[in-house]
PDB file of C-alpha atoms in Angstrom:
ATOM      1  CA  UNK A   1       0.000   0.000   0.000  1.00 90.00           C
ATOM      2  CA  UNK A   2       2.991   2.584   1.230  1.00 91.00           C
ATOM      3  CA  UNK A   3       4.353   2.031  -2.131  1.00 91.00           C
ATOM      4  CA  UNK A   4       1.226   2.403  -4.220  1.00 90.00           C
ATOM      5  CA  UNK A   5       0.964   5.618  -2.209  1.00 90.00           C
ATOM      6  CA  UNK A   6       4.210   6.782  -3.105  1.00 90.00           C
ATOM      7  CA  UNK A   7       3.538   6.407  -7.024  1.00 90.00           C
ATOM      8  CA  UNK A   8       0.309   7.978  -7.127  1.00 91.00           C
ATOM      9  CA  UNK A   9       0.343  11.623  -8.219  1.00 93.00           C
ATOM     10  CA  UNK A  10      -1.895  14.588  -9.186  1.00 94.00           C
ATOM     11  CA  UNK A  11      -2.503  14.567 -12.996  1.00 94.00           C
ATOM     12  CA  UNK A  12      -2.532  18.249 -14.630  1.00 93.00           C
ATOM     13  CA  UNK A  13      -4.108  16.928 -17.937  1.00 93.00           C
ATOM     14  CA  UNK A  14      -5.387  13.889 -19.503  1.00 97.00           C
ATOM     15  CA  UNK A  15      -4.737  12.103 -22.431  1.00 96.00           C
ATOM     16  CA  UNK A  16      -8.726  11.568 -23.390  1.00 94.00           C
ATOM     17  CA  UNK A  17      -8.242   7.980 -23.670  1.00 96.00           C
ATOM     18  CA  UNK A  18     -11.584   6.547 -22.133  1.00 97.00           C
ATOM     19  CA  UNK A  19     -11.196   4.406 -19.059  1.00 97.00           C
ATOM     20  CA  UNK A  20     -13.199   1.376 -18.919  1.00 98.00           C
ATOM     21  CA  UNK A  21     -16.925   1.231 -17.024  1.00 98.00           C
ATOM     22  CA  UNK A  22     -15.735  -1.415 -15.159  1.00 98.00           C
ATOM     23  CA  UNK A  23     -13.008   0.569 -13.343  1.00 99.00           C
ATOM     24  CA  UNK A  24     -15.473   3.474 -12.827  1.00 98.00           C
ATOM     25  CA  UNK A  25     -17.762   1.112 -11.140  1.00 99.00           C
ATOM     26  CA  UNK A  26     -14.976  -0.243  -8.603  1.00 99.00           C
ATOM     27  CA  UNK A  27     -13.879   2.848  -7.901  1.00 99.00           C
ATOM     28  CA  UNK A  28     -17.753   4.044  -6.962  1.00 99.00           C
ATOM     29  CA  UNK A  29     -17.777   0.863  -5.097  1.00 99.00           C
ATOM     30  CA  UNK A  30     -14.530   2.118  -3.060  1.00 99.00           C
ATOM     31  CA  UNK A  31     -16.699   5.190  -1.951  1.00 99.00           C
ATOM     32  CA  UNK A  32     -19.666   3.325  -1.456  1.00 98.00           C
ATOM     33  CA  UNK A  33     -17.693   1.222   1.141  1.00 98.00           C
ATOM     34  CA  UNK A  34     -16.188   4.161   2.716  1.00 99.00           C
ATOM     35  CA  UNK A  35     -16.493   4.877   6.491  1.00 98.00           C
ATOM     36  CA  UNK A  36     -17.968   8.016   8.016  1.00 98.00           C
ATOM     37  CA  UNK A  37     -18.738   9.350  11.478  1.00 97.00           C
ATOM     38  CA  UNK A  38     -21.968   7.893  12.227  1.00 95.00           C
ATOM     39  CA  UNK A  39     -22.301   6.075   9.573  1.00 95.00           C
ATOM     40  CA  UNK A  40     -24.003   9.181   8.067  1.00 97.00           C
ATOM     41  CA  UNK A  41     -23.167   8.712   4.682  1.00 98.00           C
ATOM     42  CA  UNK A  42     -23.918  11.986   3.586  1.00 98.00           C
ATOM     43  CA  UNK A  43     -22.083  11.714  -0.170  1.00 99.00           C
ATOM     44  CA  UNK A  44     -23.571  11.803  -3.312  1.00 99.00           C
ATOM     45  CA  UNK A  45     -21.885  11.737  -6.817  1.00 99.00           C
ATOM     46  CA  UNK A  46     -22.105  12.845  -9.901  1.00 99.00           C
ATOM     47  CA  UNK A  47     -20.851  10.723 -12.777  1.00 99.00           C
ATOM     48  CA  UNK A  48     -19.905  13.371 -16.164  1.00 98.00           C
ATOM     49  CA  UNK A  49     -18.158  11.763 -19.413  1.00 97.00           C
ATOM     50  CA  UNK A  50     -20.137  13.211 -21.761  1.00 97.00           C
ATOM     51  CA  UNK A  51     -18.035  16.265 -23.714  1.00 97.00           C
ATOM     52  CA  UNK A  52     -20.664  18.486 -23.724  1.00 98.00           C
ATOM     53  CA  UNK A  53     -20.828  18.897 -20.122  1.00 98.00           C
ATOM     54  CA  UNK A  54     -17.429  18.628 -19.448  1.00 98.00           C
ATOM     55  CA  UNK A  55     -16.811  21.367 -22.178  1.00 98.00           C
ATOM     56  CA  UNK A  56     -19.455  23.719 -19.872  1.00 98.00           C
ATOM     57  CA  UNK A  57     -17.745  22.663 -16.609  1.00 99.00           C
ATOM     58  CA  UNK A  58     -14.472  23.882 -17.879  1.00 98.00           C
ATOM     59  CA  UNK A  59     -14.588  27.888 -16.718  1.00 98.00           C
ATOM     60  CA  UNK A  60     -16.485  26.867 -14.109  1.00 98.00           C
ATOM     61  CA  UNK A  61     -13.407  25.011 -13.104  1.00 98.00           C
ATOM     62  CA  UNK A  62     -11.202  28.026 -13.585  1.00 98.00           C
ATOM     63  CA  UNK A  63     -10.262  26.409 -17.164  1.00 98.00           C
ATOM     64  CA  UNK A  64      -8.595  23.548 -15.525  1.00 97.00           C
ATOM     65  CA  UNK A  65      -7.519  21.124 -18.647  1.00 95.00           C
ATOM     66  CA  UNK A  66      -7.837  18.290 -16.362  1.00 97.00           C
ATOM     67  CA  UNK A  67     -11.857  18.739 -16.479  1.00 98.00           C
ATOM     68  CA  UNK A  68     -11.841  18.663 -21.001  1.00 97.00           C
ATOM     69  CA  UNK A  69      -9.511  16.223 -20.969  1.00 97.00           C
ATOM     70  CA  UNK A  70     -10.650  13.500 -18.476  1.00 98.00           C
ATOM     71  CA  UNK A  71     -12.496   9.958 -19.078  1.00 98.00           C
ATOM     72  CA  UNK A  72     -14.701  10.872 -16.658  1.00 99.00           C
ATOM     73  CA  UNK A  73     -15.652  13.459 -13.625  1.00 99.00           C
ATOM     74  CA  UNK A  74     -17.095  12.641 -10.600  1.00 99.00           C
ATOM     75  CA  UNK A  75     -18.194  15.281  -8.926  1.00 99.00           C
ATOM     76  CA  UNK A  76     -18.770  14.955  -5.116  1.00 99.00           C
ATOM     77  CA  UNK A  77     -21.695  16.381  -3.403  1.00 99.00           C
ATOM     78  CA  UNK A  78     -22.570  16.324  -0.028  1.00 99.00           C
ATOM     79  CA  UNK A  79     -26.368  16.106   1.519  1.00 99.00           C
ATOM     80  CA  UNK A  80     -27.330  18.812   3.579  1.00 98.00           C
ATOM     81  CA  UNK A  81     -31.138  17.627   3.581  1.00 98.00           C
ATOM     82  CA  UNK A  82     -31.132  16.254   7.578  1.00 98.00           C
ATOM     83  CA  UNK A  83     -34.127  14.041   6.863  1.00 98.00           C
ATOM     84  CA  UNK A  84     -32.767  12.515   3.560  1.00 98.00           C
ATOM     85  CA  UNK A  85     -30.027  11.781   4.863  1.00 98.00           C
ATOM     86  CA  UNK A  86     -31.118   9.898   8.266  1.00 98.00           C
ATOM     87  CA  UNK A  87     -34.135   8.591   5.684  1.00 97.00           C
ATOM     88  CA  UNK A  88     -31.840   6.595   3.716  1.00 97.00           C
ATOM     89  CA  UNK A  89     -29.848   5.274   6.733  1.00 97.00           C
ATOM     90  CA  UNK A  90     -32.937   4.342   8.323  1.00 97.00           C
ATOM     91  CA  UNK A  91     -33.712   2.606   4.817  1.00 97.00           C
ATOM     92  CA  UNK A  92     -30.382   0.524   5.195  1.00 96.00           C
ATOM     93  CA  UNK A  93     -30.288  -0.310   8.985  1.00 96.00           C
ATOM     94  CA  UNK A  94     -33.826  -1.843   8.781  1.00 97.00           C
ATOM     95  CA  UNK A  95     -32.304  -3.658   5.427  1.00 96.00           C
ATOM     96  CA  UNK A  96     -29.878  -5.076   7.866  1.00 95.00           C
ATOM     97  CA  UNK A  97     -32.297  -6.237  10.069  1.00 97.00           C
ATOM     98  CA  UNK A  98     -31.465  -3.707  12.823  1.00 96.00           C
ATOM     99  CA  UNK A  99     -35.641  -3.390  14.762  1.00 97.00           C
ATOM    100  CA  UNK A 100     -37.178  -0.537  13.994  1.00 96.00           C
ATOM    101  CA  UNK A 101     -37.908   0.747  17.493  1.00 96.00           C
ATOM    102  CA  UNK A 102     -33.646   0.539  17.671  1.00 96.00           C
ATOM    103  CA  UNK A 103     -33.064   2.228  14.733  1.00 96.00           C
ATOM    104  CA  UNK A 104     -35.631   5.142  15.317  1.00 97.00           C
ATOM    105  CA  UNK A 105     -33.706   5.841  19.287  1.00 96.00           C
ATOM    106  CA  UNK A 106     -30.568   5.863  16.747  1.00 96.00           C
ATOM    107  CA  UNK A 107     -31.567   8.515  14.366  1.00 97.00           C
ATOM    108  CA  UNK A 108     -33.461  10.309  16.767  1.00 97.00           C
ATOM    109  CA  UNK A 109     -30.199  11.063  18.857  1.00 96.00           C
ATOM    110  CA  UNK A 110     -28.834  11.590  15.595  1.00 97.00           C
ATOM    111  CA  UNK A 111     -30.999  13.942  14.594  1.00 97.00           C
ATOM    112  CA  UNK A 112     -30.866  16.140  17.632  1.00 98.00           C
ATOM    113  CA  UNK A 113     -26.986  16.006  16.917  1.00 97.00           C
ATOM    114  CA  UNK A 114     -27.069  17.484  13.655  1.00 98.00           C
ATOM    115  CA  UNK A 115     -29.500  19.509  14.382  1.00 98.00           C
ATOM    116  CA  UNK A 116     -27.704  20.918  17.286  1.00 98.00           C
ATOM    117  CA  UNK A 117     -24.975  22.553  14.582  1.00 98.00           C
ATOM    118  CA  UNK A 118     -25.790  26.302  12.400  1.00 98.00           C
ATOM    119  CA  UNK A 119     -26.012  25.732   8.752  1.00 97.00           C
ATOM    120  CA  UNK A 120     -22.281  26.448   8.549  1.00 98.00           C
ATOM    121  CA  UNK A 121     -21.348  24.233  10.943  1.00 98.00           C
ATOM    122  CA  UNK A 122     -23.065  21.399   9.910  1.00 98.00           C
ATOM    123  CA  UNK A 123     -21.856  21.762   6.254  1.00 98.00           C
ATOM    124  CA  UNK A 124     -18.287  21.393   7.569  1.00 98.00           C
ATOM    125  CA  UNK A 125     -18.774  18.243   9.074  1.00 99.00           C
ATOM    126  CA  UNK A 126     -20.880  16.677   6.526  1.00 99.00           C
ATOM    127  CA  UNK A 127     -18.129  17.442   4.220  1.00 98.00           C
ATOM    128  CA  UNK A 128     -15.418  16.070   6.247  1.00 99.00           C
ATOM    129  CA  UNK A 129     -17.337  12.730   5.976  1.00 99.00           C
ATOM    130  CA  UNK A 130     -17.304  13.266   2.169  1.00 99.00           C
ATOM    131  CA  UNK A 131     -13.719  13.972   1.967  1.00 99.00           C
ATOM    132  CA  UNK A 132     -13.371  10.777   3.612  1.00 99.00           C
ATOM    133  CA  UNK A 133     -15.023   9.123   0.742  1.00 99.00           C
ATOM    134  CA  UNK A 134     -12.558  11.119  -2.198  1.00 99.00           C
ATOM    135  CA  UNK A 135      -9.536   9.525  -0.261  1.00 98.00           C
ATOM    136  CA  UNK A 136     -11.139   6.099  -0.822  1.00 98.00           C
ATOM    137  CA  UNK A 137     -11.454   7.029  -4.199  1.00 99.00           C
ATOM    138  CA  UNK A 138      -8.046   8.617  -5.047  1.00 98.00           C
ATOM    139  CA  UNK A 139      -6.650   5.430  -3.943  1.00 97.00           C
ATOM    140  CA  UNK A 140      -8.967   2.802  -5.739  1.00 98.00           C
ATOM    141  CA  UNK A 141      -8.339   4.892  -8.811  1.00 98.00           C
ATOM    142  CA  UNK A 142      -4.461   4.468  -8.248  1.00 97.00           C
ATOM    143  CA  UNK A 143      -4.806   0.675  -7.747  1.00 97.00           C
ATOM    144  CA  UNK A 144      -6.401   0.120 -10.878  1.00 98.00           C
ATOM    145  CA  UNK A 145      -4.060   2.207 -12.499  1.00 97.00           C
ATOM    146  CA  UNK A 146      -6.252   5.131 -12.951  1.00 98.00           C
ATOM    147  CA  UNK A 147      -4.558   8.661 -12.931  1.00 97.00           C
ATOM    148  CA  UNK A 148      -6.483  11.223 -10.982  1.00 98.00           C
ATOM    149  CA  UNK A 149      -6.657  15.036  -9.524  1.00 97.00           C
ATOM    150  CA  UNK A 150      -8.852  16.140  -6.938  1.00 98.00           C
ATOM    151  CA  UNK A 151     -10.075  19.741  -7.437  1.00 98.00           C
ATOM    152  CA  UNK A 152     -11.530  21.870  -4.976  1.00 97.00           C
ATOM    153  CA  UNK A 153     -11.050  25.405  -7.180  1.00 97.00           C
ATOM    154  CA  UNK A 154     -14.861  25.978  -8.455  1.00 98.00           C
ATOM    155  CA  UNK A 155     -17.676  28.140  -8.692  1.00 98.00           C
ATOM    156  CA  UNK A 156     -20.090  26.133  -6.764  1.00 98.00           C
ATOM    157  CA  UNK A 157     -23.027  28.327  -8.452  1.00 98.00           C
ATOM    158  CA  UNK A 158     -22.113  27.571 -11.987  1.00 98.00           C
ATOM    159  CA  UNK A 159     -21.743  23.805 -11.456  1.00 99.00           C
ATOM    160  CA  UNK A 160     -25.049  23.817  -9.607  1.00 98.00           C
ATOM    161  CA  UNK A 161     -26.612  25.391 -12.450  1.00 98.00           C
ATOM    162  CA  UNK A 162     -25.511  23.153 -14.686  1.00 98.00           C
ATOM    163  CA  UNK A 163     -25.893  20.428 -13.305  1.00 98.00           C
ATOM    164  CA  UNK A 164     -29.286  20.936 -11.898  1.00 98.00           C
ATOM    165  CA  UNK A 165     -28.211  20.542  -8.211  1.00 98.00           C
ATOM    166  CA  UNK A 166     -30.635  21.518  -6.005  1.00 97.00           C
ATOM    167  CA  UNK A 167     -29.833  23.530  -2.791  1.00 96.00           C
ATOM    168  CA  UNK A 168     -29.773  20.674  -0.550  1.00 97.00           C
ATOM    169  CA  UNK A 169     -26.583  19.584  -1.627  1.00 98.00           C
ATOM    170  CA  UNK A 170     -22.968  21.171  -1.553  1.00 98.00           C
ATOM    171  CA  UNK A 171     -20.710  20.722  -4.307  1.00 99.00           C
ATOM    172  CA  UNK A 172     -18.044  19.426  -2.276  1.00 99.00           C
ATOM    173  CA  UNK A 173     -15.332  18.171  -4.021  1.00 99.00           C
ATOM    174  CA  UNK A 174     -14.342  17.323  -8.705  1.00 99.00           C
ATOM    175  CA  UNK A 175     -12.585  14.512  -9.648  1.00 99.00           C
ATOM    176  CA  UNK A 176     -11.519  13.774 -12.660  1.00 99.00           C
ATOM    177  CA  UNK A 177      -9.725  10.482 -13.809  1.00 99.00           C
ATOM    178  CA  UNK A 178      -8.122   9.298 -17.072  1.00 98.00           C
ATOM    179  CA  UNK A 179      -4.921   8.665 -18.408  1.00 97.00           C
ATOM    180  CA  UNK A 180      -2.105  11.187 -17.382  1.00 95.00           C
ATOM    181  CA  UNK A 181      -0.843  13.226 -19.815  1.00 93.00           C
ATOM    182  CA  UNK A 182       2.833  13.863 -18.810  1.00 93.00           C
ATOM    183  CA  UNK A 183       4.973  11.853 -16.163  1.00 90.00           C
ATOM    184  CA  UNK A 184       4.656  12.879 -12.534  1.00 90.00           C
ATOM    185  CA  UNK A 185       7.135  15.359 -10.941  1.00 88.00           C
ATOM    186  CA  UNK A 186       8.819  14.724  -7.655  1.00 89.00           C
ATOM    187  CA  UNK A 187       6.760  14.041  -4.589  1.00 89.00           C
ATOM    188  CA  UNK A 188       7.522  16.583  -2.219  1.00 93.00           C
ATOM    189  CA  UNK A 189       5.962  15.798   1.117  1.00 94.00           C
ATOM    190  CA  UNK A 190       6.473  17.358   4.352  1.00 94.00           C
ATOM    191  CA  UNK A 191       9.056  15.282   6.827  1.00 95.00           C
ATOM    192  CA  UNK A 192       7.324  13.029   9.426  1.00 94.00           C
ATOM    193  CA  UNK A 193       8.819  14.964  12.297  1.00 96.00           C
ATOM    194  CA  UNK A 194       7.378  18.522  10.511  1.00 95.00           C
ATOM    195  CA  UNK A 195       3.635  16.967  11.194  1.00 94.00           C
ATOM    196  CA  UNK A 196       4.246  15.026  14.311  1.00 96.00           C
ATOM    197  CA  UNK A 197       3.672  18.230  16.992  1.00 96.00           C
TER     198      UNK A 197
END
């Protein structure tokens, strides 16, 4: 894993070449399975290959080449909606077989939780739980062999209008993957004793 780690790298640019559906779906998978506090959940994605879209993300993206030039985009939203979320964890606890009566005490302290938070507040840590899910992602991608570069430069606005994302959800978090374009530079990483306090 350490070494996998130390090949991946941030792709600038993309060659276009299409990357199969098959890795796409393993690498959704990887974010499906990803942990979260509470078990919230709270991602959602957006799957973009087509060039027409990726063409009108592009100065939305600060003209990024990695968004015109990728396979594919996912772009990473995050719920905001309290009862959607808890909704569709209530949906998969009972799926489990967890009783209802235990599962309701569960969301209900939940709820109170997140509810506890101001808007801001409570954006923050629902995307913390979502950034969880990219790092799942960067790595899958880099295990199949599928280059990557997370971008957090965007106008939030533009992509919502685009994409039709209603005001329940952030747009957390773009990811484009693909084929790199150039070789990766150097690694330069901060020493373990400079993040060890």
């Amino acid at each position: 894993m350490l070494e996998l780690l130390r090949r991946r790298f941030c792709a600038k640019a993309f060659t276009g070449e299409a990357i199969s559906e098959e890795k796409v779906e393993q690498i959704i998978e990887a974010i499906r399975l990803a942990p979260s506090s509470y078990n919230l959940q709270p991602w959602r994605l957006k799957i973009i290959k087509d060039p027409e879209t990726k063409e009108a993300l592009y100065p939305a993206s600060y003209n990024q080449k990695q968004i015109l030039t990728a396979s594919h985009i996912i772009v990473f939203l995050t719920s905001l909606d309290i009862d959607e979320i808890l909704g569709k964890l209530k949906k998969a606890r009972l799926k489990a077989g967890t009783p209802e009566a235990q599962v309701d005490s569960y969301l209900q302290g939940l709820r109170e939780f997140l509810e506890g938070m101001d808007e801001q507040e409570r954006r923050a840590y629902l995307e913390h739980q979502t950034y969880i899910a990219l790092g799942f992602a960067l790595i899958e991608a880099a295990y199949l062999g599928v280059d990557s570069c997370a971008i957090g430069g965007f106008i939030e606005k533009d992509y919502r209008k685009i994409l039709g994302i209603p005001e329940s959800y952030g747009v957390s978090v773009v990811l484009p993957l693909g084929k790199a374009a150039h070789p990766p530079r150097k690694k330069i990483r901060l020493e373990k004793e400079d993040i060890i306090l």
